[in-house]
XYZ file of C-alpha atoms in Angstrom:
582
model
C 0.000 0.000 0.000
C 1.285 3.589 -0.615
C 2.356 5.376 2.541
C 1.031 8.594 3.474
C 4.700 10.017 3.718
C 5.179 9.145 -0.281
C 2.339 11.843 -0.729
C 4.823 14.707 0.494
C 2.689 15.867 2.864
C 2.713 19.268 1.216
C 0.595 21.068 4.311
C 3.025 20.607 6.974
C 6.719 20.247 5.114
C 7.535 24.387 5.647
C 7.136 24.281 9.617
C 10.509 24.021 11.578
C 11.566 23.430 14.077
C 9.652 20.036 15.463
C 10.450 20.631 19.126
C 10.362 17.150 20.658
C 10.629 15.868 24.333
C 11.026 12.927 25.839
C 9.978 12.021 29.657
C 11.187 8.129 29.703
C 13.982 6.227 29.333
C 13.057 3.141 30.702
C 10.467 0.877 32.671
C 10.282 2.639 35.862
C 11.698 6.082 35.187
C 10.572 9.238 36.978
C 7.000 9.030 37.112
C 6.334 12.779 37.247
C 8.761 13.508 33.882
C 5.310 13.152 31.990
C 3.562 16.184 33.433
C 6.899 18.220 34.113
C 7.408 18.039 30.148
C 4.411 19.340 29.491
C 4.126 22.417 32.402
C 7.474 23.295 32.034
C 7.579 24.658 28.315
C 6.445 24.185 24.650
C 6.521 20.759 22.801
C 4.943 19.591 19.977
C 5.782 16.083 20.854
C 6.132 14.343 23.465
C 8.070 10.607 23.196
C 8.808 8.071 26.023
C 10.514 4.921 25.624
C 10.036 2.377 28.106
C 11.285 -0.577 26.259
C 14.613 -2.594 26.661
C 15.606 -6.520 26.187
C 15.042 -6.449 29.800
C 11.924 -5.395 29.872
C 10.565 -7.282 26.740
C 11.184 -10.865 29.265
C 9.771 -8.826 31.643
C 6.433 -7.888 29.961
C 6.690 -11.579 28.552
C 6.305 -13.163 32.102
C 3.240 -10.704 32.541
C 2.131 -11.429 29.589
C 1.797 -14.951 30.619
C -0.015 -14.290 33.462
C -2.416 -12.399 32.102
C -2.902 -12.368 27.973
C -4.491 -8.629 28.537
C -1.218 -7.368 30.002
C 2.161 -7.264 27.893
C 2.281 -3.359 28.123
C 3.642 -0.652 30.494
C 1.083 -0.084 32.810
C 2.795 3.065 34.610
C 2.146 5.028 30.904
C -1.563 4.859 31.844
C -0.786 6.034 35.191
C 1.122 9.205 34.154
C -1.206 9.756 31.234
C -4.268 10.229 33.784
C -3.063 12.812 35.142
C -1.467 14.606 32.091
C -3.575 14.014 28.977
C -5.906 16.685 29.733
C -3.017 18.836 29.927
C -1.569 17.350 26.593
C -4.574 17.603 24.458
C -5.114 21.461 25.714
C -1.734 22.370 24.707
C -1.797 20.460 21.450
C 1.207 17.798 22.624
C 1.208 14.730 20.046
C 2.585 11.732 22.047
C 4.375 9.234 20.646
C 5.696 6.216 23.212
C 6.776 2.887 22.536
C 4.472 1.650 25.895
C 2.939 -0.967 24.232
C 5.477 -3.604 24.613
C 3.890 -6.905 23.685
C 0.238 -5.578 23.315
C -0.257 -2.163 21.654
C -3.401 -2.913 20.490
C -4.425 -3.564 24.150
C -2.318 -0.309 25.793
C -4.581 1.850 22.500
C -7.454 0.682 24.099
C -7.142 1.259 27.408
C -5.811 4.861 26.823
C -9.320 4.830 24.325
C -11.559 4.032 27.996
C -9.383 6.071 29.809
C -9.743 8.957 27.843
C -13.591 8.394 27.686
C -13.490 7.879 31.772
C -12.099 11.441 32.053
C -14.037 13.080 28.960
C -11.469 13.820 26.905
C -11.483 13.961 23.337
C -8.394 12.331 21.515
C -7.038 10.139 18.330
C -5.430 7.221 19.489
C -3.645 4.958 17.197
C -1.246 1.983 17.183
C 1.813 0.220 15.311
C 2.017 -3.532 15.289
C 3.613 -6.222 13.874
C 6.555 -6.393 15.809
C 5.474 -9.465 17.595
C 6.735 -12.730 15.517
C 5.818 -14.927 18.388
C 3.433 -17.344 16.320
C 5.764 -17.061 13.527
C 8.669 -17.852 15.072
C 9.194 -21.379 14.544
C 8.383 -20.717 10.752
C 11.362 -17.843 10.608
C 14.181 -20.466 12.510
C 14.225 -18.857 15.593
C 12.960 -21.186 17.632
C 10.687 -21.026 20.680
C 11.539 -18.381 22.526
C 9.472 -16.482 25.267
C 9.155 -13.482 23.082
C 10.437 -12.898 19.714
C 10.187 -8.638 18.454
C 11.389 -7.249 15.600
C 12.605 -3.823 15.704
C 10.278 -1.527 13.368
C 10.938 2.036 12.017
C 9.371 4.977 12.179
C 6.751 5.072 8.969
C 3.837 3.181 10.700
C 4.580 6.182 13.052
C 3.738 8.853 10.058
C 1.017 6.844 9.003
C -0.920 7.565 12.390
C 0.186 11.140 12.911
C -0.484 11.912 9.420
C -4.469 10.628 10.439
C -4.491 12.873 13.375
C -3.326 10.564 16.135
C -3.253 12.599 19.408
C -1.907 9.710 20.833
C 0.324 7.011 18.794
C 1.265 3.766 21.018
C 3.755 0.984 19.111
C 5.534 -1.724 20.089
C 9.153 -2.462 19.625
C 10.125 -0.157 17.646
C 14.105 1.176 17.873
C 14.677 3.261 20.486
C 15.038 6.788 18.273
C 12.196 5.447 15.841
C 9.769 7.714 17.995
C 11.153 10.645 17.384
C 12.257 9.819 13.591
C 8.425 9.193 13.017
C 7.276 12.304 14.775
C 9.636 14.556 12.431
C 8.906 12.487 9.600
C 5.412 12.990 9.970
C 6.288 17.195 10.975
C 8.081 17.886 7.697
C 6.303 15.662 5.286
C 9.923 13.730 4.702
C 10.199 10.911 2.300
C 11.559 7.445 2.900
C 14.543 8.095 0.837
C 15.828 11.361 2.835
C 18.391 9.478 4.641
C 20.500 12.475 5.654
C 17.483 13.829 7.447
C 16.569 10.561 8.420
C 19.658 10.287 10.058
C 19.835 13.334 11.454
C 16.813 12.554 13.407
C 17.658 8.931 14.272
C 21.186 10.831 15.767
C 18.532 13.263 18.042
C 16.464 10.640 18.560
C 19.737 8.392 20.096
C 20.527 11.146 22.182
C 17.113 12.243 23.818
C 16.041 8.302 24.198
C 17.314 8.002 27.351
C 16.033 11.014 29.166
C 18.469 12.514 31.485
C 21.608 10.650 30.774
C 21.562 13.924 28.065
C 21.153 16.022 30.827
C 23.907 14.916 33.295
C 22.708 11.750 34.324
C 25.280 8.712 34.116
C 27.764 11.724 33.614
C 31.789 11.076 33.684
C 32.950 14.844 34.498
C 29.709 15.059 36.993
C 32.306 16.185 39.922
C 33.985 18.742 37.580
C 31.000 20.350 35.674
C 28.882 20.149 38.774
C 30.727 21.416 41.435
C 27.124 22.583 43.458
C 25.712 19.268 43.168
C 22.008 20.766 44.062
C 22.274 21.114 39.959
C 21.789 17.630 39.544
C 19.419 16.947 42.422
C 16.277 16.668 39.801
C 18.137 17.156 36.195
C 15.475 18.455 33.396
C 14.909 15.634 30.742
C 15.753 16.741 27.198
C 14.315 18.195 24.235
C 15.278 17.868 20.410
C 14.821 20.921 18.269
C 14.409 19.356 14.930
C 15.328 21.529 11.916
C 14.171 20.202 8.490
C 17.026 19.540 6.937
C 17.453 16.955 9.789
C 19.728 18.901 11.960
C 18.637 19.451 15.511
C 19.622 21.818 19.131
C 19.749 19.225 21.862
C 18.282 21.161 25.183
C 15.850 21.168 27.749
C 13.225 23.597 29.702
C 14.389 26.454 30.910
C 15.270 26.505 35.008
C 15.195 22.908 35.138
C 18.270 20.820 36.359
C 21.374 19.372 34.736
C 22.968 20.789 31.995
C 22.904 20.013 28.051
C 26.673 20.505 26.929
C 28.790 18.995 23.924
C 30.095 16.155 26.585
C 26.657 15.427 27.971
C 25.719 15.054 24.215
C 28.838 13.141 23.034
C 28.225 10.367 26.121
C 24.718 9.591 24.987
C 25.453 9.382 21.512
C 28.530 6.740 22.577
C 26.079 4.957 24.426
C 25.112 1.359 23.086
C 26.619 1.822 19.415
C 29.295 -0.044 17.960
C 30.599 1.502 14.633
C 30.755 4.681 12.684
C 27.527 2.782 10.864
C 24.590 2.819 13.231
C 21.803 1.004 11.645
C 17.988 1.876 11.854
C 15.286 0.264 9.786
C 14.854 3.789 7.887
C 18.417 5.046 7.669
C 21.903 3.980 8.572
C 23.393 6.889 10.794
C 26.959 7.438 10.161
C 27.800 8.301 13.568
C 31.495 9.567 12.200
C 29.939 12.329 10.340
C 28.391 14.230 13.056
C 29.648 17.474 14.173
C 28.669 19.256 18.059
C 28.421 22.798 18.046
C 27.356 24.833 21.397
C 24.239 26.815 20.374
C 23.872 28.599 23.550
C 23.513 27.991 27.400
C 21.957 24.184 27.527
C 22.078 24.364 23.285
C 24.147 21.657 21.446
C 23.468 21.691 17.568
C 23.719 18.359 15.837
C 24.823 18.899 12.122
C 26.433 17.331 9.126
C 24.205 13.827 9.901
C 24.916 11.534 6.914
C 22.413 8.521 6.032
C 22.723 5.603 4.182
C 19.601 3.347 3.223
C 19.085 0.949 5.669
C 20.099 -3.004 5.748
C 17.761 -5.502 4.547
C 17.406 -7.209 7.407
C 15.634 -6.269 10.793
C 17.021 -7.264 14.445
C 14.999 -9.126 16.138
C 14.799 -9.496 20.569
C 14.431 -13.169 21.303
C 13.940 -14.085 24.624
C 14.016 -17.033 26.750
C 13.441 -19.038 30.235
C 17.262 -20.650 30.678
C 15.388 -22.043 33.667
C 16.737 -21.525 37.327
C 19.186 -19.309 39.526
C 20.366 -19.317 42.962
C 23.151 -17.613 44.828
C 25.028 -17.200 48.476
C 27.267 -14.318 49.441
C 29.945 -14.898 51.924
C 31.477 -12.268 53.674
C 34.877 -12.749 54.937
C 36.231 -10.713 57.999
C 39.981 -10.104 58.477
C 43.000 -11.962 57.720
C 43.368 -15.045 55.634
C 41.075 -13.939 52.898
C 42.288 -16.194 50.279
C 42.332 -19.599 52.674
C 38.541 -18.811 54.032
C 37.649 -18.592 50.360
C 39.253 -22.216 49.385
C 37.820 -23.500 52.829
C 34.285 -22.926 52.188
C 34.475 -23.144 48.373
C 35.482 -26.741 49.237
C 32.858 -27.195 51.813
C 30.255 -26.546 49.409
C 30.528 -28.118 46.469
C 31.667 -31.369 48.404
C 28.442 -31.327 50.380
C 26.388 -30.793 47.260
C 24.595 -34.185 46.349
C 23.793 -32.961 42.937
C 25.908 -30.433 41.190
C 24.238 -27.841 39.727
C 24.699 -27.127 35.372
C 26.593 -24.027 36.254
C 28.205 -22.970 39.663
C 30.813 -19.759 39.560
C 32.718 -18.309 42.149
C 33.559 -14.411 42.731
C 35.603 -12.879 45.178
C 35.709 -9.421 45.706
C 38.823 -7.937 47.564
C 36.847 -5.071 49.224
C 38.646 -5.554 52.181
C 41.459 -3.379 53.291
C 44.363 -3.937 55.704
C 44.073 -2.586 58.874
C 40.473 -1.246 58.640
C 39.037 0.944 60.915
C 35.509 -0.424 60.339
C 34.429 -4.208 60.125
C 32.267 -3.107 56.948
C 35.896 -1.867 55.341
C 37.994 -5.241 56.719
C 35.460 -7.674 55.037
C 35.486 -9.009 51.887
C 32.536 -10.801 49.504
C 32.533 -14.518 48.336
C 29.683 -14.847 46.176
C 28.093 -18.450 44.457
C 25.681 -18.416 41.930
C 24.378 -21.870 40.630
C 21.880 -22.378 37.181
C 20.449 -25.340 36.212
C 17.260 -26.485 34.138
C 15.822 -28.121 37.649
C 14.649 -25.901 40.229
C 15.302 -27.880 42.718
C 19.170 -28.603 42.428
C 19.618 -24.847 43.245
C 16.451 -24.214 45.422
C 16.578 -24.770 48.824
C 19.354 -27.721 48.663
C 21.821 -25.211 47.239
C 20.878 -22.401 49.867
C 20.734 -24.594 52.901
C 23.856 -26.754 52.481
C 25.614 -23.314 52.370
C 23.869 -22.255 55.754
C 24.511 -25.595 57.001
C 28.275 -24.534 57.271
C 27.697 -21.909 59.409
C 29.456 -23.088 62.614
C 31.391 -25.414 60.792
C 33.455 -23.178 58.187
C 36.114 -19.735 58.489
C 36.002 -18.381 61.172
C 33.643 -15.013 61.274
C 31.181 -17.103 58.862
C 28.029 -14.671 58.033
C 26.351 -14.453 54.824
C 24.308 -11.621 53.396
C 21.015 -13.127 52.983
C 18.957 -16.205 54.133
C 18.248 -19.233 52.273
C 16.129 -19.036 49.511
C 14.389 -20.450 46.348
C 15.939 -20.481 42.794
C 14.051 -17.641 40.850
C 13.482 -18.299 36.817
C 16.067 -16.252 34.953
C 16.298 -14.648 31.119
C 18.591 -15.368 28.275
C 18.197 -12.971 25.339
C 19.691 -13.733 21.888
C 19.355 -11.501 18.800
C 18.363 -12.695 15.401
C 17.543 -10.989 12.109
C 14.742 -11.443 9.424
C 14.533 -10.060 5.990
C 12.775 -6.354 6.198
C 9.857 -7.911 3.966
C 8.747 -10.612 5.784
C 7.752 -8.752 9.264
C 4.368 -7.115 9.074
C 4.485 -3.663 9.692
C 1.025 -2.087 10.317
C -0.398 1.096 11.498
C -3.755 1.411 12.922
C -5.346 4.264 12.409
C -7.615 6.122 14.980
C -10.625 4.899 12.398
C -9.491 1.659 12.555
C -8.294 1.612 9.172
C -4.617 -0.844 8.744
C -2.538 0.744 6.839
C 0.381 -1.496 5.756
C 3.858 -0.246 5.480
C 5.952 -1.677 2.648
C 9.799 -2.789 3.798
C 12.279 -0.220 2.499
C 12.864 -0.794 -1.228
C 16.584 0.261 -1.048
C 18.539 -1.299 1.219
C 22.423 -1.307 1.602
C 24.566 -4.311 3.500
C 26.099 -3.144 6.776
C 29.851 -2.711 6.314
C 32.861 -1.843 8.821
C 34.137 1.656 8.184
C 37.835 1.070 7.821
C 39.895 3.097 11.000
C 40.558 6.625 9.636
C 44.039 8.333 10.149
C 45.077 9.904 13.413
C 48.005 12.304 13.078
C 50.909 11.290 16.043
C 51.760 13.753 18.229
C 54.812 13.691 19.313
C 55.266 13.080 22.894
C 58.810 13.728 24.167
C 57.642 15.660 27.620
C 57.642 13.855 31.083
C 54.117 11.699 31.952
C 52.266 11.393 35.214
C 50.669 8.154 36.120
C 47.468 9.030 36.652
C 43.349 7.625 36.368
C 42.756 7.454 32.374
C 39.568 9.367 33.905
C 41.376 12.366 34.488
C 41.224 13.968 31.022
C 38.877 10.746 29.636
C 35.064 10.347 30.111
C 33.312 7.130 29.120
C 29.967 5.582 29.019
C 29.457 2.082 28.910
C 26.383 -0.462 28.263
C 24.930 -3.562 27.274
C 24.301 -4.856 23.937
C 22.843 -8.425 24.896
C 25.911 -10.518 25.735
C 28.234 -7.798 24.753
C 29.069 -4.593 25.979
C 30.220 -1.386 24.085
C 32.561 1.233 25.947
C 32.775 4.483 24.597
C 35.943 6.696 25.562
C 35.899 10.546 24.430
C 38.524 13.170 25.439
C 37.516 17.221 25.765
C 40.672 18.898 23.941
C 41.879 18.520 20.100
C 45.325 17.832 22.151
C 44.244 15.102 24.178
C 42.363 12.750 21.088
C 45.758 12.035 19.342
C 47.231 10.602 22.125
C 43.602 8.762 23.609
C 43.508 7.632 19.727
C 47.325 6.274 19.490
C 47.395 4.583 23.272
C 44.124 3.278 24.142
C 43.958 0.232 21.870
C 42.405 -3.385 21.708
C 45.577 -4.151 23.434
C 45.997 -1.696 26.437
C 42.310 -1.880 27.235
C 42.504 -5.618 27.541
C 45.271 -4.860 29.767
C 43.307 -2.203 31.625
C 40.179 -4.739 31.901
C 41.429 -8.582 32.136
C 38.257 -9.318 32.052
C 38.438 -8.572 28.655
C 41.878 -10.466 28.424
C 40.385 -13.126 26.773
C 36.825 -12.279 24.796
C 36.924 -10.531 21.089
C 37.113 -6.710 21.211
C 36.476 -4.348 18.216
C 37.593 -0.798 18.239
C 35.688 1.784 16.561
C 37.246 5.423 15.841
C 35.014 8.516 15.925
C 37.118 11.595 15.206
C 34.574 14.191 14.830
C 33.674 13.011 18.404
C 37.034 12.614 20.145
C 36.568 9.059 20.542
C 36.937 5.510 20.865
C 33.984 2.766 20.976
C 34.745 -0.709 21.969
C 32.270 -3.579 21.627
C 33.421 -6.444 24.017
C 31.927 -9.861 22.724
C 30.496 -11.947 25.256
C 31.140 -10.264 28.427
C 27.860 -10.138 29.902
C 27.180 -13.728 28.726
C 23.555 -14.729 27.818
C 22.609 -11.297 28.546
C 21.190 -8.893 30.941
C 18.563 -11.620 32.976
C 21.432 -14.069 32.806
C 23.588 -11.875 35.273
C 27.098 -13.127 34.473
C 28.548 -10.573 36.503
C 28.177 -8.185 39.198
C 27.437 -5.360 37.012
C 24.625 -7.508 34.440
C 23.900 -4.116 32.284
C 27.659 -3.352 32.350
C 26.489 0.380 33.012
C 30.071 0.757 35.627
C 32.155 -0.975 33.037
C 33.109 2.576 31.371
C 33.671 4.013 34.955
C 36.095 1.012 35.440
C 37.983 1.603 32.839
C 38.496 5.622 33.512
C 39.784 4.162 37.156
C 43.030 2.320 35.723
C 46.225 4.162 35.851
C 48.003 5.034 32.931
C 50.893 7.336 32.059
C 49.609 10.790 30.288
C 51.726 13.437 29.344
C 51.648 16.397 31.777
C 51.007 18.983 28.969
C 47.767 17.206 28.429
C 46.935 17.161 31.989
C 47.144 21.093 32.440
């Protein structure tokens, strides 16, 4: 079917700017961002994204429960209270709430709106959901099994006067790429616009990490940290040519500045090629400009038609997870680990399918506090039977109590094993996901797959001129002139490493390689690492294969989401060059 967007949308292409905010960046964020959004200054649209792989096993458990659920209930709960307010000030919202049942979220907003007497368009986006499918497309039998959609079914219902447009899983910045879309009356092959919207839509999706949440130099650039009490969450001033002005309201906290920007844009990419379903964003050819106090213009965005294949979130019950933390008090920290390590898994009468060991040296000689003298011995057991790592795991560790180290205490009582996640992510040929807009009528519009499509490809390393560094170095916290910001990609993790001064990126780009960081992180010693180099930003992206396992619900390590990893790394010393510390 032809697309409204192929139509040109003559009436609405001259407006500018599309002034777009978003109040959610995930399950569970600040529950009052909704109505603060909308009281705080002018929008035209408002986006929240409440979707992650997390929350799509998550939603899948609920969804189980109850076949009505599948959705993010607490977007009903802030939309009760604000879209009276929304509708009176002629806010569009746009949020990827639905999760596993848009159809279901569209018609609950429908009763609520009719509860509280308001008058509004309310249209969905499905298709997403390949669950009865999924057999049929080789991926198994998974819990739940989403394809990332674009933006267009978006258009489709704004273009029909949709007050309120709910989707599923779409990508993250597919929100706001379908509200501009639909503002300027763009057409599917616009990619530099495309992109340019897909790079504001990366950096506003996760609400106040653009504002000086998650925030490396926090310390420095906040030095009254009443600033970041209750930061403002951001808006994207959308120019039709695609470029954009990153800010937020006026007299709200935080701060929008070309490092809060460059963080969220490093956040949970990989390469200079960042693919969307509408447009791949070449992340290398964006250029930060301040545009004013809490102003950063995005510019020079250049798109490439998008691959032929969409991702697709798969995830799964790996069945069962238990796990004991041991503290250990005082000297001889190494030989109370083997003791009870021993202990354990000899009185075990069936060993679980997994069973890892972690100590953590938090412990320091000499310690003026028992807290500061202790360190953490922690277990975790998986296996397909609950049982083996219910309560026979939990009590045959208790069961050593007064027969183990001396000073034996453990964090938490015995318990059962609790179901845990693995997500895995697949990809399906663009034309054979349904992609379907419903319009406030009730009309389905169908939204053909892109028609020109382009193979992802590694952008080969560009050139970084050497300085030349014959001054004397200071061993110091790579976090001293580096930020970084780190997350997960399902069993990978990307770190992203940017430097503030022209000076300081040919040395970050010269000495931090695959090499030194798998000497800075030995936990990365032994997994595949790919380095990606971002000029234009100052910076260095690493994807690290594997670290985080099976995923987020799998919990592979102490940090699951891998949100410190970045942190970490801006911890370990290395030698800089005193000029470049000044």
């Amino acid at each position: 079917m032809t697309t409204a967007v192929d139509s040109g949308h003559s009436g609405v292409a001259g407006r500018t700017p599309a002034r777009i905010g978003n109040c959610s960046g995930f399950y569970g964020d600040r529950l009052a961002a909704m109505r603060e959004m909308l009281t705080d200054g002018g929008l035209d649209y408002l986006t929240g994204d409440y979707l992650a792989e997390l929350t799509m096993l998550i939603l899948g458990r609920d969804r189980m429960k109850n076949a009505d659920r599948g959705y993010a209930r607490t977007f009903l709960r802030q939309l009760e209270d604000c879209l009276g307010p929304a509708k009176d000030r002629g806010v569009r919202i746009v949020t990827n709430a639905g999760g596993l049942n848009p159809a279901g979220l569209a018609d609950a907003v429908r009763a609520l709106a009719d509860r509280l007497g308001i008058a509004v368009a309310v249209a969905h986006v499905e298709g997403d959901d390949l669950l009865p499918r999924a057999d049929a497309l080789g991926l198994g039998a998974p819990l739940t099994a989403n394809a990332y959609l674009g933006a267009w079914g978006i258009v489709e219902c704004l273009a029909a006067g949709a007050d309120v447009v709910v989707t599923g899983r779409v990508t993250d910045a597919s929100v706001t790429v379908g509200a501009a879309a639909a503002h300027f009356g763009w057409c599917r092959t616009d990619y530099d616009r495309i992109a340019g919207a897909v790079a504001a839509g990366h950096v506003i999706e996760c609400g106040t990490q653009a504002t000086g949440g998650n925030y490396s130099f926090f310390a420095r650039d906040f030095p009254d940290l009443a600033a970041l009490a209750h930061p403002g969450f951001p808006i994207a001033e959308i120019h039709r040519d695609g470029s954009s002005v990153i800010t937020k309201h006026d007299g709200t906290g935080g701060a929008v500045t070309r490092d809060t920007v460059t963080a969220q844009l490093l956040y949970e990419i990989a390469g200079a090629r960042y693919a969307n379903p509408d447009a791949t964003l070449r992340v290398d050819s964006i250029t930060l400009s301040a545009d004013g106090a809490d102003r950063v213009r995005i510019s020079g965005a250049k798109g490439e038609p998008p691959p032929p294949a969409l991702k697709v979130s798969l995830n799964s019950l790996g069945g069962f997870r238990n796990e004991m933390t041991f503290v250990l008090t005082g000297l001889d920290i190494d030989a109370k680990a083997d003791l009870v390590r021993h202990q354990l898994e000899s009185s075990l009468t069936v060993r679980p399918a997994e069973l890892d060991w972690a100590l953590a040296r938090t412990d320091h000689p000499d310690a003026d506090t028992e807290q500061t003298a202790s360190a953490l011995l922690r277990c975790v057991v998986r296996d397909p039977d609950p049982n083996t790592v219910g309560r026979q795991f939990s009590s045959a560790a208790v069961e050593l109590a007064l027969a183990s180290y001396p000073g034996f205490t453990t964090t938490a009582p015995p318990g059962d094993g609790q179901v845990y996640g693995v997500f895995t992510a697949a990809y399906v040929p663009a034309h054979e996901v349904p992609h379907l807009a419903v319009l406030p009528d009730g009309t389905r519009v169908t939204v053909d797959a892109a028609s020109e499509t382009l193979e992802l490809a590694p952008v080969p390393e560009p050139d970084v001129a050497l300085r030349s560094d014959s001054g004397p170095t200071r061993r110091v916290p790579l976090g001293t002139i580096a930020g970084a910001r780190s997350g997960d990609k399902g069993g990978s993790a990307n770190v992203g490493v940017w430097v503030r001064e022209p000076a300081q990126w040919s040395w970050l780009a010269h000495t931090l390689t695959v090499d030194k960081l798998r000497e800075l992180l030995p936990e990365a010693a032994d997994l595949p690492v790919t380095r990606h180099v971002l000029p234009n930003l100052r910076a260095v992206n690493f994807v690290i294969d594997g670290i985080l396992g099976q995923g987020v619900a799998y919990q592979a390590r102490f940090d699951p989401q891998a949100k410190g990893l970045g942190e970490w790394l801006r911890s370990r010393y290395v030698d800089i060059p005193e000029e470049l510390l000044e």
